[in-house]
Amino acid sequence: MKEKLDAILKNGTEKIAAVANLAALQEIKSALIGKTGEITEILKQVPKLDPAIRPEIGKAANQIKQQLSALIDSRTEEIQLKASEISPDFDFTVPGILPPMGGLHPITQMCYDLNDAFRSMGFEIFQEDDISSELYCFDNLNFPAEHPARESMDTYWLAGHDAESGGRRLCLRPHLTGASVRYMQTHKPPYRFVYPGRAYRNEATDARHERAFFQYEALIVDHDFKFASGMIMIKTILSKVFGRDVPIRMRVGFFPFVEPGFEIDMGCLVCDQKGCSVCKQVGWIEVMPGGSPHPNVLRAASLDPADFTGFYVNIGLDRLVMMRYGIDDVRLLRSGDLRFLEQFR
């Protein structure tokens, strides 16, 4: 029996030293010290041996098992280290190949930048579903019953709701402004919040218009809020987004939900106000309507217009992205063309 153990040790040592991969080493381990291995079978026979030699054989078998186990562990480490070695033919001077990486869409990045800018000024971020109703998109915003924006030429009404009205007549929201009333109905004044999201309109597309586009609205409602503070807010936000002062101007504009209302333009950054196709050669581009919330809008939110006033802006998020990166066609932002999107990784 002693000679058999010595033969197993010698043979096992040679096999372990010669093995070249972990799979083959595992097979050797099973054959030597596994549940049905050679050493294991000898240990099972020890109780049947003559009591005079039983201790000696049992001790010798266990020692050989430990030796083989240590050799297997050592050889495992050697094979693993060798597998991780760099080939001597490897040329460290050859540039590596970067793995493909994704990145935020420029509209998403702009939205995050605006969120950060408004949060720094104490604003809350609010969002709602893309599906809204006539009540919130028009009725609560002081739109007259015959206003053309209510018709299908501008608004995508959901099928099966044509005979309904008010809160039961559903649509894809044509603007985000209805969210302002929804927010004010569920929160306590004063209000200072923004609400980014996508809007939908049934209109022709061109270099400056899309049927689905992103807006970013901001609303302040408080006691005796100064209109001039709203202008400071606009200049502050644009300077944070573009990293420099941006020229702006205000023109009188009519919107049912504000009184007074304004069109707010910024100097075209694509051409530095020299004139281009984006700004229609005038050097200015409309980026947001604004003004003070109409008294009827405040009443829809159960607020007394005699006690509250405020300032509202609706930022065209797509156009800000065009200004930031010098993009001359808004349709590129949703083209899905990787040649275009990979520039913003």
GROMACS .gro file of C-alpha atoms in nm:
model
  345
    1MET     CA    1   0.000   0.000   0.000
    2LYS     CA    2   0.292   0.234   0.082
    3GLU     CA    3   0.444   0.173  -0.260
    4LYS     CA    4   0.109   0.249  -0.426
    5LEU     CA    5   0.086   0.584  -0.246
    6ASP     CA    6   0.439   0.677  -0.351
    7ALA     CA    7   0.353   0.593  -0.713
    8ILE     CA    8   0.038   0.808  -0.699
    9LEU     CA    9   0.243   1.099  -0.560
   10LYS     CA   10   0.511   1.067  -0.828
   11ASN     CA   11   0.265   1.028  -1.114
   12GLY     CA   12   0.039   1.306  -0.986
   13THR     CA   13   0.329   1.548  -0.941
   14GLU     CA   14   0.439   1.493  -1.301
   15LYS     CA   15   0.089   1.541  -1.440
   16ILE     CA   16   0.032   1.861  -1.240
   17ALA     CA   17   0.361   2.008  -1.357
   18ALA     CA   18   0.286   1.928  -1.722
   19VAL     CA   19  -0.072   2.050  -1.737
   20ALA     CA   20  -0.127   2.368  -1.945
   21ASN     CA   21  -0.479   2.487  -1.870
   22LEU     CA   22  -0.723   2.507  -1.582
   23ALA     CA   23  -0.977   2.266  -1.733
   24ALA     CA   24  -0.720   1.987  -1.760
   25LEU     CA   25  -0.591   2.067  -1.412
   26GLN     CA   26  -0.942   2.028  -1.272
   27GLU     CA   27  -0.967   1.682  -1.431
   28ILE     CA   28  -0.636   1.580  -1.268
   29LYS     CA   29  -0.757   1.710  -0.933
   30SER     CA   30  -1.074   1.503  -0.958
   31ALA     CA   31  -0.875   1.192  -1.055
   32LEU     CA   32  -0.635   1.227  -0.761
   33ILE     CA   33  -0.820   1.378  -0.465
   34GLY     CA   34  -1.180   1.412  -0.582
   35LYS     CA   35  -1.472   1.214  -0.436
   36THR     CA   36  -1.377   0.914  -0.648
   37GLY     CA   37  -1.005   0.996  -0.676
   38GLU     CA   38  -0.718   0.755  -0.617
   39ILE     CA   39  -0.619   0.894  -0.276
   40THR     CA   40  -0.981   0.905  -0.165
   41GLU     CA   41  -1.027   0.537  -0.256
   42ILE     CA   42  -0.719   0.442  -0.051
   43LEU     CA   43  -0.850   0.637   0.249
   44LYS     CA   44  -1.177   0.445   0.220
   45GLN     CA   45  -0.977   0.117   0.247
   46VAL     CA   46  -0.780   0.219   0.558
   47PRO     CA   47  -1.042   0.093   0.808
   48LYS     CA   48  -1.017  -0.254   0.649
   49LEU     CA   49  -0.638  -0.281   0.692
   50ASP     CA   50  -0.450  -0.464   0.963
   51PRO     CA   51  -0.468  -0.253   1.282
   52ALA     CA   52  -0.089  -0.262   1.305
   53ILE     CA   53  -0.035  -0.069   0.977
   54ARG     CA   54  -0.359   0.127   0.972
   55PRO     CA   55  -0.221   0.447   1.142
   56GLU     CA   56   0.087   0.458   0.921
   57ILE     CA   57  -0.106   0.419   0.594
   58GLY     CA   58  -0.377   0.663   0.699
   59LYS     CA   59  -0.118   0.926   0.795
   60ALA     CA   60   0.080   0.876   0.474
   61ALA     CA   61  -0.235   0.901   0.256
   62ASN     CA   62  -0.344   1.226   0.420
   63GLN     CA   63   0.004   1.378   0.385
   64ILE     CA   64   0.013   1.289   0.015
   65LYS     CA   65  -0.336   1.433  -0.030
   66GLN     CA   66  -0.221   1.763   0.125
   67GLN     CA   67   0.093   1.766  -0.095
   68LEU     CA   68  -0.108   1.712  -0.412
   69SER     CA   69  -0.362   1.976  -0.307
   70ALA     CA   70  -0.084   2.231  -0.248
   71LEU     CA   71   0.075   2.149  -0.585
   72ILE     CA   72  -0.262   2.193  -0.760
   73ASP     CA   73  -0.320   2.531  -0.591
   74SER     CA   74   0.028   2.650  -0.686
   75ARG     CA   75  -0.013   2.534  -1.046
   76THR     CA   76  -0.355   2.705  -1.066
   77GLU     CA   77  -0.196   3.036  -0.969
   78GLU     CA   78   0.084   2.990  -1.223
   79ILE     CA   79  -0.159   2.922  -1.507
   80GLN     CA   80  -0.373   3.225  -1.415
   81LEU     CA   81  -0.069   3.454  -1.400
   82LYS     CA   82   0.058   3.329  -1.731
   83ALA     CA   83  -0.281   3.385  -1.893
   84SER     CA   84  -0.269   3.752  -1.789
   85GLU     CA   85   0.084   3.809  -1.914
   86ILE     CA   86   0.132   4.050  -2.203
   87SER     CA   87   0.281   3.894  -2.511
   88PRO     CA   88   0.642   3.999  -2.581
   89ASP     CA   89   0.524   4.092  -2.931
   90PHE     CA   90   0.276   4.347  -2.792
   91ASP     CA   91   0.355   4.702  -2.917
   92PHE     CA   92   0.276   4.957  -2.646
   93THR     CA   93   0.322   5.247  -2.892
   94VAL     CA   94   0.020   5.148  -3.105
   95PRO     CA   95  -0.284   5.363  -3.013
   96GLY     CA   96  -0.564   5.168  -2.846
   97ILE     CA   97  -0.922   5.140  -2.970
   98LEU     CA   98  -1.175   5.309  -2.746
   99PRO     CA   99  -1.494   5.113  -2.683
  100PRO     CA  100  -1.808   5.273  -2.828
  101MET     CA  101  -1.960   5.517  -2.582
  102GLY     CA  102  -2.301   5.677  -2.561
  103GLY     CA  103  -2.389   6.027  -2.448
  104LEU     CA  104  -2.678   6.251  -2.358
  105HIS     CA  105  -2.886   6.390  -2.642
  106PRO     CA  106  -2.817   6.766  -2.673
  107ILE     CA  107  -3.180   6.845  -2.583
  108THR     CA  108  -3.155   6.630  -2.269
  109GLN     CA  109  -2.827   6.798  -2.175
  110MET     CA  110  -2.980   7.143  -2.224
  111CYS     CA  111  -3.277   7.043  -2.007
  112TYR     CA  112  -3.042   6.926  -1.729
  113ASP     CA  113  -2.843   7.250  -1.752
  114LEU     CA  114  -3.162   7.455  -1.720
  115ASN     CA  115  -3.276   7.241  -1.427
  116ASP     CA  116  -2.948   7.312  -1.250
  117ALA     CA  117  -2.971   7.684  -1.325
  118PHE     CA  118  -3.329   7.715  -1.198
  119ARG     CA  119  -3.264   7.499  -0.892
  120SER     CA  120  -2.984   7.737  -0.798
  121MET     CA  121  -3.248   8.011  -0.795
  122GLY     CA  122  -3.485   7.818  -0.571
  123PHE     CA  123  -3.721   7.671  -0.832
  124GLU     CA  124  -3.894   7.333  -0.807
  125ILE     CA  125  -3.904   7.091  -1.104
  126PHE     CA  126  -4.255   6.976  -1.204
  127GLN     CA  127  -4.372   6.735  -1.476
  128GLU     CA  128  -4.702   6.597  -1.601
  129ASP     CA  129  -4.828   6.346  -1.860
  130ASP     CA  130  -4.817   6.416  -2.234
  131ILE     CA  131  -5.192   6.358  -2.258
  132SER     CA  132  -5.393   6.649  -2.127
  133SER     CA  133  -5.744   6.789  -2.182
  134GLU     CA  134  -5.929   7.085  -2.328
  135LEU     CA  135  -5.991   7.204  -1.972
  136TYR     CA  136  -5.622   7.248  -1.889
  137CYS     CA  137  -5.487   7.328  -2.235
  138PHE     CA  138  -5.748   7.593  -2.322
  139ASP     CA  139  -6.037   7.658  -2.081
  140ASN     CA  140  -5.823   7.734  -1.776
  141LEU     CA  141  -5.584   7.945  -1.987
  142ASN     CA  142  -5.841   8.200  -2.103
  143PHE     CA  143  -5.862   8.072  -2.462
  144PRO     CA  144  -6.188   8.188  -2.624
  145ALA     CA  145  -6.428   7.911  -2.729
  146GLU     CA  146  -6.371   7.993  -3.098
  147HIS     CA  147  -5.992   8.019  -3.077
  148PRO     CA  148  -5.833   7.845  -3.381
  149ALA     CA  149  -5.578   7.665  -3.163
  150ARG     CA  150  -5.861   7.445  -3.037
  151GLU     CA  151  -5.919   7.303  -3.385
  152SER     CA  152  -5.740   7.003  -3.533
  153MET     CA  153  -5.528   7.235  -3.749
  154ASP     CA  154  -5.312   7.286  -3.438
  155THR     CA  155  -5.408   7.029  -3.176
  156TYR     CA  156  -5.399   6.650  -3.189
  157TRP     CA  157  -5.728   6.543  -3.032
  158LEU     CA  158  -5.758   6.181  -2.922
  159ALA     CA  159  -5.998   5.971  -3.126
  160GLY     CA  160  -6.331   5.903  -2.959
  161HIS     CA  161  -6.336   6.229  -2.764
  162ASP     CA  162  -6.467   6.464  -3.033
  163ALA     CA  163  -6.812   6.484  -2.876
  164GLU     CA  164  -6.671   6.556  -2.529
  165SER     CA  165  -6.569   6.890  -2.382
  166GLY     CA  166  -6.365   7.032  -2.097
  167GLY     CA  167  -6.183   6.778  -1.887
  168ARG     CA  168  -6.329   6.484  -2.084
  169ARG     CA  169  -6.199   6.598  -2.422
  170LEU     CA  170  -5.844   6.461  -2.434
  171CYS     CA  171  -5.553   6.565  -2.652
  172LEU     CA  172  -5.177   6.553  -2.686
  173ARG     CA  173  -5.078   6.872  -2.512
  174PRO     CA  174  -5.006   7.148  -2.767
  175HIS     CA  175  -4.810   7.341  -2.503
  176LEU     CA  176  -4.704   7.299  -2.141
  177THR     CA  177  -4.882   7.602  -2.001
  178GLY     CA  178  -5.182   7.406  -1.875
  179ALA     CA  179  -4.947   7.240  -1.626
  180SER     CA  180  -4.917   7.572  -1.444
  181VAL     CA  181  -5.283   7.565  -1.336
  182ARG     CA  182  -5.260   7.196  -1.246
  183TYR     CA  183  -4.958   7.269  -1.025
  184MET     CA  184  -5.117   7.571  -0.856
  185GLN     CA  185  -5.433   7.373  -0.783
  186THR     CA  186  -5.235   7.113  -0.591
  187HIS     CA  187  -4.978   7.333  -0.414
  188LYS     CA  188  -4.990   7.633  -0.184
  189PRO     CA  189  -4.867   7.980  -0.293
  190PRO     CA  190  -4.628   8.144  -0.344
  191TYR     CA  191  -4.506   7.945  -0.647
  192ARG     CA  192  -4.165   7.920  -0.807
  193PHE     CA  193  -4.140   7.622  -1.040
  194VAL     CA  194  -4.040   7.503  -1.387
  195TYR     CA  195  -4.189   7.223  -1.598
  196PRO     CA  196  -3.998   7.076  -1.894
  197GLY     CA  197  -4.159   6.842  -2.146
  198ARG     CA  198  -4.262   6.764  -2.501
  199ALA     CA  199  -4.546   6.940  -2.686
  200TYR     CA  200  -4.730   6.835  -3.003
  201ARG     CA  201  -4.883   7.042  -3.283
  202ASN     CA  202  -5.029   6.949  -3.618
  203GLU     CA  203  -4.825   7.183  -3.835
  204ALA     CA  204  -4.588   7.173  -4.129
  205THR     CA  205  -4.223   7.102  -4.048
  206ASP     CA  206  -3.932   7.311  -4.168
  207ALA     CA  207  -3.586   7.411  -4.046
  208ARG     CA  208  -3.737   7.591  -3.745
  209HIS     CA  209  -4.054   7.392  -3.670
  210GLU     CA  210  -4.137   7.034  -3.569
  211ARG     CA  211  -4.462   6.854  -3.490
  212ALA     CA  212  -4.316   6.725  -3.163
  213PHE     CA  213  -4.080   6.958  -2.981
  214PHE     CA  214  -3.953   7.036  -2.633
  215GLN     CA  215  -4.058   7.331  -2.423
  216TYR     CA  216  -3.936   7.448  -2.087
  217GLU     CA  217  -4.169   7.672  -1.890
  218ALA     CA  218  -4.108   7.871  -1.576
  219LEU     CA  219  -4.360   8.045  -1.353
  220ILE     CA  220  -4.334   8.269  -1.050
  221VAL     CA  221  -4.649   8.371  -0.863
  222ASP     CA  222  -4.618   8.581  -0.550
  223HIS     CA  223  -4.747   8.890  -0.377
  224ASP     CA  224  -4.641   9.207  -0.561
  225PHE     CA  225  -4.385   9.044  -0.790
  226LYS     CA  226  -4.198   9.302  -1.001
  227PHE     CA  227  -4.194   9.254  -1.378
  228ALA     CA  228  -3.834   9.378  -1.389
  229SER     CA  229  -3.734   9.081  -1.170
  230GLY     CA  230  -3.858   8.853  -1.445
  231MET     CA  231  -3.630   9.017  -1.698
  232ILE     CA  232  -3.335   8.972  -1.463
  233MET     CA  233  -3.429   8.604  -1.432
  234ILE     CA  234  -3.426   8.559  -1.812
  235LYS     CA  235  -3.086   8.724  -1.855
  236THR     CA  236  -2.945   8.521  -1.564
  237ILE     CA  237  -3.069   8.189  -1.703
  238LEU     CA  238  -2.942   8.254  -2.056
  239SER     CA  239  -2.602   8.363  -1.929
  240LYS     CA  240  -2.575   8.043  -1.721
  241VAL     CA  241  -2.673   7.824  -2.016
  242PHE     CA  242  -2.444   7.987  -2.273
  243GLY     CA  243  -2.163   8.088  -2.040
  244ARG     CA  244  -2.174   8.453  -2.148
  245ASP     CA  245  -2.408   8.750  -2.165
  246VAL     CA  246  -2.672   8.705  -2.434
  247PRO     CA  247  -2.851   9.007  -2.588
  248ILE     CA  248  -3.229   8.992  -2.548
  249ARG     CA  249  -3.519   9.211  -2.648
  250MET     CA  250  -3.891   9.216  -2.576
  251ARG     CA  251  -4.170   9.285  -2.820
  252VAL     CA  252  -4.537   9.324  -2.741
  253GLY     CA  253  -4.723   8.999  -2.809
  254PHE     CA  254  -5.069   8.863  -2.745
  255PHE     CA  255  -5.127   8.534  -2.568
  256PRO     CA  256  -5.457   8.452  -2.397
  257PHE     CA  257  -5.291   8.334  -2.077
  258VAL     CA  258  -5.076   8.644  -2.004
  259GLU     CA  259  -5.153   9.012  -1.961
  260PRO     CA  260  -4.945   9.197  -2.061
  261GLY     CA  261  -4.774   8.959  -2.300
  262PHE     CA  262  -4.441   8.975  -2.477
  263GLU     CA  263  -4.234   8.798  -2.739
  264ILE     CA  264  -3.881   8.757  -2.603
  265ASP     CA  265  -3.600   8.730  -2.860
  266MET     CA  266  -3.233   8.659  -2.816
  267GLY     CA  267  -2.948   8.754  -3.044
  268CYS     CA  268  -2.880   8.474  -3.292
  269LEU     CA  269  -2.566   8.291  -3.181
  270VAL     CA  270  -2.545   8.088  -3.502
  271CYS     CA  271  -2.440   8.397  -3.697
  272ASP     CA  272  -2.354   8.637  -3.412
  273GLN     CA  273  -2.649   8.855  -3.522
  274LYS     CA  274  -2.508   8.901  -3.872
  275GLY     CA  275  -2.808   8.731  -4.033
  276CYS     CA  276  -2.858   8.368  -4.138
  277SER     CA  277  -3.131   8.123  -4.238
  278VAL     CA  278  -3.203   8.037  -3.874
  279CYS     CA  279  -3.285   8.395  -3.777
  280LYS     CA  280  -3.429   8.479  -4.120
  281GLN     CA  281  -3.146   8.726  -4.181
  282VAL     CA  282  -3.258   8.963  -3.899
  283GLY     CA  283  -3.003   8.865  -3.632
  284TRP     CA  284  -3.271   8.784  -3.372
  285ILE     CA  285  -3.461   8.463  -3.300
  286GLU     CA  286  -3.775   8.419  -3.095
  287VAL     CA  287  -3.706   8.185  -2.803
  288MET     CA  288  -3.993   8.238  -2.562
  289PRO     CA  289  -4.321   8.416  -2.501
  290GLY     CA  290  -4.362   8.569  -2.158
  291GLY     CA  291  -4.560   8.801  -1.942
  292SER     CA  292  -4.770   8.820  -1.627
  293PRO     CA  293  -5.029   8.543  -1.574
  294HIS     CA  294  -5.373   8.658  -1.689
  295PRO     CA  295  -5.619   8.722  -1.403
  296ASN     CA  296  -5.848   8.450  -1.540
  297VAL     CA  297  -5.561   8.199  -1.519
  298LEU     CA  298  -5.505   8.293  -1.155
  299ARG     CA  299  -5.877   8.256  -1.087
  300ALA     CA  300  -5.873   7.908  -1.245
  301ALA     CA  301  -5.611   7.823  -0.982
  302SER     CA  302  -5.835   7.970  -0.706
  303LEU     CA  303  -5.609   8.271  -0.657
  304ASP     CA  304  -5.723   8.632  -0.618
  305PRO     CA  305  -5.563   8.849  -0.893
  306ALA     CA  306  -5.583   9.142  -0.650
  307ASP     CA  307  -5.341   8.962  -0.416
  308PHE     CA  308  -5.113   8.776  -0.658
  309THR     CA  309  -4.914   8.855  -0.967
  310GLY     CA  310  -4.614   8.693  -1.128
  311PHE     CA  311  -4.401   8.623  -1.431
  312TYR     CA  312  -4.419   8.346  -1.690
  313VAL     CA  313  -4.189   8.233  -1.973
  314ASN     CA  314  -4.211   7.943  -2.218
  315ILE     CA  315  -3.863   7.859  -2.343
  316GLY     CA  316  -3.823   7.689  -2.681
  317LEU     CA  317  -3.575   7.424  -2.570
  318ASP     CA  318  -3.498   7.308  -2.925
  319ARG     CA  319  -3.404   7.659  -3.032
  320LEU     CA  320  -3.172   7.706  -2.737
  321VAL     CA  321  -2.992   7.388  -2.843
  322MET     CA  322  -2.963   7.526  -3.197
  323MET     CA  323  -2.810   7.844  -3.057
  324ARG     CA  324  -2.565   7.656  -2.834
  325TYR     CA  325  -2.427   7.431  -3.109
  326GLY     CA  326  -2.485   7.639  -3.421
  327ILE     CA  327  -2.741   7.394  -3.567
  328ASP     CA  328  -2.928   7.539  -3.863
  329ASP     CA  329  -3.209   7.281  -3.894
  330VAL     CA  330  -3.419   7.167  -3.596
  331ARG     CA  331  -3.514   6.845  -3.778
  332LEU     CA  332  -3.159   6.715  -3.728
  333LEU     CA  333  -3.228   6.683  -3.354
  334ARG     CA  334  -3.478   6.404  -3.416
  335SER     CA  335  -3.331   6.253  -3.729
  336GLY     CA  336  -3.170   5.961  -3.544
  337ASP     CA  337  -2.863   6.012  -3.764
  338LEU     CA  338  -2.564   5.884  -3.565
  339ARG     CA  339  -2.327   6.097  -3.773
  340PHE     CA  340  -2.502   6.399  -3.623
  341LEU     CA  341  -2.557   6.268  -3.269
  342GLU     CA  342  -2.202   6.140  -3.222
  343GLN     CA  343  -2.079   6.500  -3.223
  344PHE     CA  344  -2.234   6.550  -2.878
  345ARG     CA  345  -2.085   6.250  -2.693
   0.00000   0.00000   0.00000
